[in-house]
Tab-separated table of C-alpha atoms in Angstrom:
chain	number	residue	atom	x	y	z
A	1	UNK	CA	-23.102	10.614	-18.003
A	2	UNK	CA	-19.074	10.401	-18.364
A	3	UNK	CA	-17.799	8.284	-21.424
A	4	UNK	CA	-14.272	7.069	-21.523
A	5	UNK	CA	-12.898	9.596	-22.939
A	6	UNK	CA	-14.042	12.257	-20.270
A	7	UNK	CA	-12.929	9.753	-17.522
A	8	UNK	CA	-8.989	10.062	-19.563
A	9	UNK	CA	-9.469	14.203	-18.158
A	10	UNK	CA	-10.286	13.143	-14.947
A	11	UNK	CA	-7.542	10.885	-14.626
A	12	UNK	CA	-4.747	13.011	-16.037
A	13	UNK	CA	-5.633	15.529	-13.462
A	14	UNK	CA	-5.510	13.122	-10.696
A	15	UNK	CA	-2.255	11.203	-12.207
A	16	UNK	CA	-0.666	14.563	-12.632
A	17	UNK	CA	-1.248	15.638	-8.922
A	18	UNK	CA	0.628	12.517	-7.183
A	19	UNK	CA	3.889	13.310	-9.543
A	20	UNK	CA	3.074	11.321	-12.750
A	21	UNK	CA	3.792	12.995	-16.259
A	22	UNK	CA	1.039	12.345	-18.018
A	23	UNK	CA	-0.978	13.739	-20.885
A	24	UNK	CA	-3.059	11.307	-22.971
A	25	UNK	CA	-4.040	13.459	-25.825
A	26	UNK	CA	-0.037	13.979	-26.658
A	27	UNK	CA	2.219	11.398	-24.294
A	28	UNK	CA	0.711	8.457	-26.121
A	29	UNK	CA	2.568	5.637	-27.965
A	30	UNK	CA	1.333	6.048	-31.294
A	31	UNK	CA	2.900	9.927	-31.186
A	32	UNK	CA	6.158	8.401	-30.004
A	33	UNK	CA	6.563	8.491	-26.638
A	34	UNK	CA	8.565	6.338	-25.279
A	35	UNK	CA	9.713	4.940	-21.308
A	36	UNK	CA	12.521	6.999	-20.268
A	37	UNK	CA	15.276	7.421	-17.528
A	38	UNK	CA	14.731	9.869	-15.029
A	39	UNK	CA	10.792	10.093	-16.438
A	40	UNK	CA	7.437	9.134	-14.647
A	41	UNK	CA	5.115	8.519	-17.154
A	42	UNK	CA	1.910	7.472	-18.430
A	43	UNK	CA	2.094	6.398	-21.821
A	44	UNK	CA	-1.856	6.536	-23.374
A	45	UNK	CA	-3.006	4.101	-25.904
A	46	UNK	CA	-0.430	1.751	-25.282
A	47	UNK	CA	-0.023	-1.465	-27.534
A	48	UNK	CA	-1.016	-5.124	-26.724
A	49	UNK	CA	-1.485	-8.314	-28.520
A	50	UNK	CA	-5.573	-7.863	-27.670
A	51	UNK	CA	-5.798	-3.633	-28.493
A	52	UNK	CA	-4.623	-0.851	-26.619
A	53	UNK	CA	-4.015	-0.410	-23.152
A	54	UNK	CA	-5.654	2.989	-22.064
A	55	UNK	CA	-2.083	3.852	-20.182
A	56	UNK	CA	0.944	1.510	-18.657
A	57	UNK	CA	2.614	3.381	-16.272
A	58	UNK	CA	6.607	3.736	-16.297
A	59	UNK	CA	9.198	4.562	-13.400
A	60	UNK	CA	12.055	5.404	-15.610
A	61	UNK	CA	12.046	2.498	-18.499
A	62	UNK	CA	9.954	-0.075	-15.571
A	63	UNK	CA	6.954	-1.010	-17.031
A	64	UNK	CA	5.057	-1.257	-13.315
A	65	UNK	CA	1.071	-0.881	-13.861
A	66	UNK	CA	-1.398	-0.882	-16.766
A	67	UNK	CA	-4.575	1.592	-16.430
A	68	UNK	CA	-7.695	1.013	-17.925
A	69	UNK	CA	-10.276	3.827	-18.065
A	70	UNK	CA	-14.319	2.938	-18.178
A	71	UNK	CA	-17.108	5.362	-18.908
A	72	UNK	CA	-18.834	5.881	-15.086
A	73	UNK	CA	-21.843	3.719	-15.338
A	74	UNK	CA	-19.523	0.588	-15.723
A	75	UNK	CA	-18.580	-1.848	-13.006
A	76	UNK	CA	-14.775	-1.416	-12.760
A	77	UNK	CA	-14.282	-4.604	-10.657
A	78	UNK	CA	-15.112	-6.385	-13.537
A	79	UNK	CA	-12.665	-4.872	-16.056
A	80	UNK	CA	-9.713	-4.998	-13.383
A	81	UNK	CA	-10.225	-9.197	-13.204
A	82	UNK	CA	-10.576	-9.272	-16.989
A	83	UNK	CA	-9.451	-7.091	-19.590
A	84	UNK	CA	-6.861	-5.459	-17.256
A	85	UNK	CA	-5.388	-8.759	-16.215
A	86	UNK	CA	-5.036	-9.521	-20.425
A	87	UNK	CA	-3.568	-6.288	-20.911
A	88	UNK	CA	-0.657	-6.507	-18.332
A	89	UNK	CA	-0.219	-10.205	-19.999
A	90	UNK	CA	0.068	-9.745	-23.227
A	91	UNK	CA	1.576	-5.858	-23.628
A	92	UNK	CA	3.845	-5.469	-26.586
A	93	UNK	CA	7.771	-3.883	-26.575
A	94	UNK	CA	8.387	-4.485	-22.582
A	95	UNK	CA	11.217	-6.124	-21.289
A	96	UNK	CA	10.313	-9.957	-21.978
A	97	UNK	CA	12.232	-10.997	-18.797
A	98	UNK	CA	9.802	-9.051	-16.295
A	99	UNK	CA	7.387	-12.300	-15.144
A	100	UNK	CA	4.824	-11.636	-12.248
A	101	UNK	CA	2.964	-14.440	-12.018
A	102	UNK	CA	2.572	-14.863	-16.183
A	103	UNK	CA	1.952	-10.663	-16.216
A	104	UNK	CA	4.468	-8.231	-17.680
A	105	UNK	CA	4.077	-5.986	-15.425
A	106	UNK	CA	3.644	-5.942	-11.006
A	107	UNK	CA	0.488	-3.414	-11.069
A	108	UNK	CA	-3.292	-2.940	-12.622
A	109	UNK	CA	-5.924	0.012	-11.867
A	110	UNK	CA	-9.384	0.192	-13.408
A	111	UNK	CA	-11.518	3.640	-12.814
A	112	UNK	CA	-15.041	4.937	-14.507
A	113	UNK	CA	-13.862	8.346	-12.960
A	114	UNK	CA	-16.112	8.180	-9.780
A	115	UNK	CA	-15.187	8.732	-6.497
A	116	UNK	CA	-15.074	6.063	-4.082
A	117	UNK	CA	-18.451	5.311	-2.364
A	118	UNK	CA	-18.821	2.386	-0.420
A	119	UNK	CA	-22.603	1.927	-0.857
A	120	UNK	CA	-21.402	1.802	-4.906
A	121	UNK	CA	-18.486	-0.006	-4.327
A	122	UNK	CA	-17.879	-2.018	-7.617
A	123	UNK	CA	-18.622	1.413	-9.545
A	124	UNK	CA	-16.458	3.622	-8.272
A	125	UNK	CA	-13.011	4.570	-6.633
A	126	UNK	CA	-9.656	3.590	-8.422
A	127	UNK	CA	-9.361	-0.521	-8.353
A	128	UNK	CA	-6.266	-1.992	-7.862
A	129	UNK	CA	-4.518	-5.145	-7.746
A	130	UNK	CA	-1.215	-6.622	-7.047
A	131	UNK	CA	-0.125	-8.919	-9.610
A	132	UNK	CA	2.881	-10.220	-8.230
A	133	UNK	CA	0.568	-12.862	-6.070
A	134	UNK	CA	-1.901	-15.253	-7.681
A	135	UNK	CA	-4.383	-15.462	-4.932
A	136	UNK	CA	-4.199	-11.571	-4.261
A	137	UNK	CA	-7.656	-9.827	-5.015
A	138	UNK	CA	-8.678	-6.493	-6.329
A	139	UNK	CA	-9.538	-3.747	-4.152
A	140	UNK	CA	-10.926	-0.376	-4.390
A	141	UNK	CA	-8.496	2.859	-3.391
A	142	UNK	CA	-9.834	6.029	-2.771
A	143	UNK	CA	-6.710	8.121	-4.672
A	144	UNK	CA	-3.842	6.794	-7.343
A	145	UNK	CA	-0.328	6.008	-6.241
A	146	UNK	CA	2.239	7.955	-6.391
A	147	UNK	CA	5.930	6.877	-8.572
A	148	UNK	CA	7.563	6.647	-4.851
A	149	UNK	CA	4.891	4.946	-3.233
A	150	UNK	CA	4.869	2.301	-6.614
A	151	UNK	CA	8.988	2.382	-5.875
A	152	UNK	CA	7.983	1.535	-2.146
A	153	UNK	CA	5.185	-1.923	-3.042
A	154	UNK	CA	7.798	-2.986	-5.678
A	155	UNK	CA	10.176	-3.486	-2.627
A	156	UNK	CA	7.658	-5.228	-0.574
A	157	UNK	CA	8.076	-8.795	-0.538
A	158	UNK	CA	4.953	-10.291	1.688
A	159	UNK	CA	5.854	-13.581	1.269
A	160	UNK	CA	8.945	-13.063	2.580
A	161	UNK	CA	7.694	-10.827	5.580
A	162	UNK	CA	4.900	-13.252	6.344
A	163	UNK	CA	7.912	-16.226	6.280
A	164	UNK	CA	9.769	-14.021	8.703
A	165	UNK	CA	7.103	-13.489	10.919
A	166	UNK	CA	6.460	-17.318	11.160
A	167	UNK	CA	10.097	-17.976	11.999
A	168	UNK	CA	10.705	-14.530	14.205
A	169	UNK	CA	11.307	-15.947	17.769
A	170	UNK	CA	8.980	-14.789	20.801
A	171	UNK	CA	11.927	-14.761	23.303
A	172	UNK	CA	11.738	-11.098	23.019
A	173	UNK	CA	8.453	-10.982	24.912
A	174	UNK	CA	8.534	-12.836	27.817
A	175	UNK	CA	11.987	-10.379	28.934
A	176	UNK	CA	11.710	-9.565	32.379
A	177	UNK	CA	13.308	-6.333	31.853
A	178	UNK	CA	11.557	-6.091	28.625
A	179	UNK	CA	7.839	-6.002	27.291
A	180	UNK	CA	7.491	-8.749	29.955
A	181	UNK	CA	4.203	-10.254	28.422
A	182	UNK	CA	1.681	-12.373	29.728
A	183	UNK	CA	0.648	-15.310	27.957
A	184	UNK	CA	-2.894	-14.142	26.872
A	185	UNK	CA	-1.019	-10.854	25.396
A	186	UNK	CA	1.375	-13.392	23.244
A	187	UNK	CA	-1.265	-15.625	21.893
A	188	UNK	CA	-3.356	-12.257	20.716
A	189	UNK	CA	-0.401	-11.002	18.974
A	190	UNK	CA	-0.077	-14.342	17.549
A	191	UNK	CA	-3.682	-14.484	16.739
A	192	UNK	CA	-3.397	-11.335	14.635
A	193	UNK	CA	-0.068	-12.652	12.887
A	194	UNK	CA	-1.908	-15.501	11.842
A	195	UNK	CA	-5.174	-13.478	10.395
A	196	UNK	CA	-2.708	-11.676	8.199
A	197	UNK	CA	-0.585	-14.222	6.612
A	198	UNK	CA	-4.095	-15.730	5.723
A	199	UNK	CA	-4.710	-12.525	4.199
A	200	UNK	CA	-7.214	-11.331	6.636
A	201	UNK	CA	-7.927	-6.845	6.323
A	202	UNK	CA	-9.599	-5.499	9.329
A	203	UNK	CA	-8.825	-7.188	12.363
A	204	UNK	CA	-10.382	-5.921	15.896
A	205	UNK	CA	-8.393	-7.321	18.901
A	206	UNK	CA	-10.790	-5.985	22.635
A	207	UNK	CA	-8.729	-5.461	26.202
A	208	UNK	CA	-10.352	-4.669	28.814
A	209	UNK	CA	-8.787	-1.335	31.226
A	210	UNK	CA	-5.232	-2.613	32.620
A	211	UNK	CA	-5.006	-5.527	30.380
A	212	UNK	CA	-2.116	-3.648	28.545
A	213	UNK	CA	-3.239	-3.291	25.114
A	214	UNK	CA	-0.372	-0.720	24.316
A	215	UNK	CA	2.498	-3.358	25.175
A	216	UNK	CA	0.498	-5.676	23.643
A	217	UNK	CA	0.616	-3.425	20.478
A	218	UNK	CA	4.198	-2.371	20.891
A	219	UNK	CA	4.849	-6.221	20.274
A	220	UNK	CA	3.207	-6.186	17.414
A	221	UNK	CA	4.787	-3.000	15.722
A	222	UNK	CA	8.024	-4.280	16.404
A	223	UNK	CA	7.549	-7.758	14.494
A	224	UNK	CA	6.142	-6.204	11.695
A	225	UNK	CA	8.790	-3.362	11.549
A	226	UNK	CA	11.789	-5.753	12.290
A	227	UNK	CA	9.959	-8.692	9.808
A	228	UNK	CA	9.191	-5.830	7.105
A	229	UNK	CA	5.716	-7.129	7.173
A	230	UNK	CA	5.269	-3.521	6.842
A	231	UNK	CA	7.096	-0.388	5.576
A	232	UNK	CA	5.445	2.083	7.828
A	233	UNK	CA	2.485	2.081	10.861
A	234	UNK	CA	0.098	4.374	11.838
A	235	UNK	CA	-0.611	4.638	15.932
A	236	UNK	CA	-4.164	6.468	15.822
A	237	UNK	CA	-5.825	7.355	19.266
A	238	UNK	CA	-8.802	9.674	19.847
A	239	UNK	CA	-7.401	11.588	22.454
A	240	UNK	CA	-3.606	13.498	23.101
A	241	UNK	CA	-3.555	11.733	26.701
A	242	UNK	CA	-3.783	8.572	24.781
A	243	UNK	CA	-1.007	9.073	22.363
A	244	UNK	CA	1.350	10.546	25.233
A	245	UNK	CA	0.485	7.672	26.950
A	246	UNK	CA	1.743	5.476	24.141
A	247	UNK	CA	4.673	7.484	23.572
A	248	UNK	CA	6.237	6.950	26.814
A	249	UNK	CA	5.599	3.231	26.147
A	250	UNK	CA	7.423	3.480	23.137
A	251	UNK	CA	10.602	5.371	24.644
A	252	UNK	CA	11.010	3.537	27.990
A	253	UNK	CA	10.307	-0.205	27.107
A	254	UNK	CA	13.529	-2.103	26.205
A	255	UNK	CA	13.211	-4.099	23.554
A	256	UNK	CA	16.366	-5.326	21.152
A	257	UNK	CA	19.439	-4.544	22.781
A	258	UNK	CA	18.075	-2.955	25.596
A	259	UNK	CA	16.941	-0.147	23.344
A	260	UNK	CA	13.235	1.343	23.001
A	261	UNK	CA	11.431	1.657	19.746
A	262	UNK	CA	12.212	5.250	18.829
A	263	UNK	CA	16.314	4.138	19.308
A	264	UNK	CA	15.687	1.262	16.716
A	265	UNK	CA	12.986	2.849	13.986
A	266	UNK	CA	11.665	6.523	12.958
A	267	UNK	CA	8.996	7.282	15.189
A	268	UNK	CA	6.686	10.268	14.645
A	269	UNK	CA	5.788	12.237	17.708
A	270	UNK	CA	2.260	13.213	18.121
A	271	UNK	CA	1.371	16.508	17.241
A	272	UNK	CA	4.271	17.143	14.535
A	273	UNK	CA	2.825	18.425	11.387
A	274	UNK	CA	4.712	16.905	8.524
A	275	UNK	CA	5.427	13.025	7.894
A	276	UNK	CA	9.100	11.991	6.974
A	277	UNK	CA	9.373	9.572	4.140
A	278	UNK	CA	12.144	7.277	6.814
A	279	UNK	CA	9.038	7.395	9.615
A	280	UNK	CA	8.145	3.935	10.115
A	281	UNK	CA	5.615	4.433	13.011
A	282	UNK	CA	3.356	7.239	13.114
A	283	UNK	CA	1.659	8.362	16.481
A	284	UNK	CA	-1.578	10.343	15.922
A	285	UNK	CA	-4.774	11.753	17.065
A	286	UNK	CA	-7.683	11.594	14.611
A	287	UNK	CA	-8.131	15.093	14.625
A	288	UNK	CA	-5.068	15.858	13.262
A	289	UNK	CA	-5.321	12.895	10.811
A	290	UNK	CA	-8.830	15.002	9.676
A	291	UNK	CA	-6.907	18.042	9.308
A	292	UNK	CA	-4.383	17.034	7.031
């Protein structure tokens, strides 16, 4: 059985592999470290008004997340709605101006150290939640975040996207010399805008053959690139005739301006073995998603 104090190993380790400085036997408050510029860090045993904080992560002298560590047979969803949420309220010597809903910092993870299983999902994986929005919810990760990807969700403003989506015009579709979309492809693309402004995760939108469900996806991609609904999109398909398929798509349909998608964003050609930070839609077989 793993106490709290093993699950601190296992979560230096892991911190310490996606770029954060952290050490929680030494980097901790009460042996004067300190936020500073140019530093990623995890400060351990970091002061509240209720105790200590197991670790509040820093980008530079940002106070963005507060990390609470459980031994493994405890139920981290529990500890991320409670005593994490207290924490990131009521943290001592951060910058009194940062407000996020009443927290003091944007970001809270709870882990027992165990990796993610779904059958055990309340006991394991790396729970996080977003504490900019009051009716956002915690969910369970399967690895930590790294400083640029926190850097990236601090810029991320999904009320805003999901406002621009609203007010985004449709024009665009029905182009003749455009994506040219029929009115059952608009109202599904509407459909799925909808599920996700009301928060919805997995959505499952079924074409039939020659319906076009990659113009029908194109039209979404775009929105949500051009709305910043989201940063980046993955295009997944099973087989390469699929994604080459897609591809073409992508490169010949006019869409702002008369250009294509890959003229407007970062596109990621299938097969390429390395992902660019300024890709903002990835085209991929799951095979090579497996190997990487």
């Amino acid at each position: 059985m793993i106490n709290e104090f093993e699950t601190r190993k296992i979560i230096d380790e892991q911190l310490r592999k996606v770029g954060w400085e952290v050490d929680s036997n030494n980097l901790s408050y009460s042996k004067g470290t300190r936020p500073q510029r140019g530093r990623n860090i995890a400060i351990a045993e970091y002061p509240t008004e209720n105790g200590f904080a197991d670790y509040v992560l820093f980008v530079g002298t940002e106070a963005v997340a507060v990390i609470e560590a459980k031994a493994n047979y405890k139920d981290v969803s529990a500890v991320i709605d409670c005593q994490c949420k207290e924490y990131s309220r009521t943290l001592c010597d951060v910058d009194e101006f940062n407000n996020f809903c009443g927290y003091k910092v944007p970001f809270t993870f709870a882990t027992n150290g165990r990796a993610y299983c779904q059958q055990l999902e309340t006991k394991s994986g790396i729970w996080f939640l977003d504490l900019r929005e009051s009716n956002n919810t915690p969910k369970a990760l399967h690895g930590w975040i790294s400083p640029f990807g926190i850097v990236e969700l601090l810029k991320r403003n999904i009320s805003v996207g999901n406002e621009k989506l609203k007010s985004l015009s449709i024009d665009l579709f029905r182009d003749e010399d455009g994506l040219n979309l029929r009115d059952y492809q608009i109202e599904a693309i509407q459909s799925v805008e909808q599920a996700i402004i009301s928060g919805q995760k997995n959505i499952l939108v079924a074409m039939a053959t020659g319906t076009g469900k990659t113009r029908t996806v194109l039209g979404m991609i775009y929105r949500f690139l051009k709305t910043a609904r989201f940063r980046r999109i993955l295009f997944l398909v099973d087989r390469n005739s699929l994604g080459e398929q897609a591809q073409n798509v992508f490169n010949d349909v006019k869409l702002e301006d008369l250009l294509p998608l890959d003229k407007i964003y970062n596109v990621g050609k299938l097969g390429e073995k390395n992902f660019s930070r300024e890709t903002r839609l990835q085209v991929a077989t799951v095979q090579s998603m497996v190997k990487r």
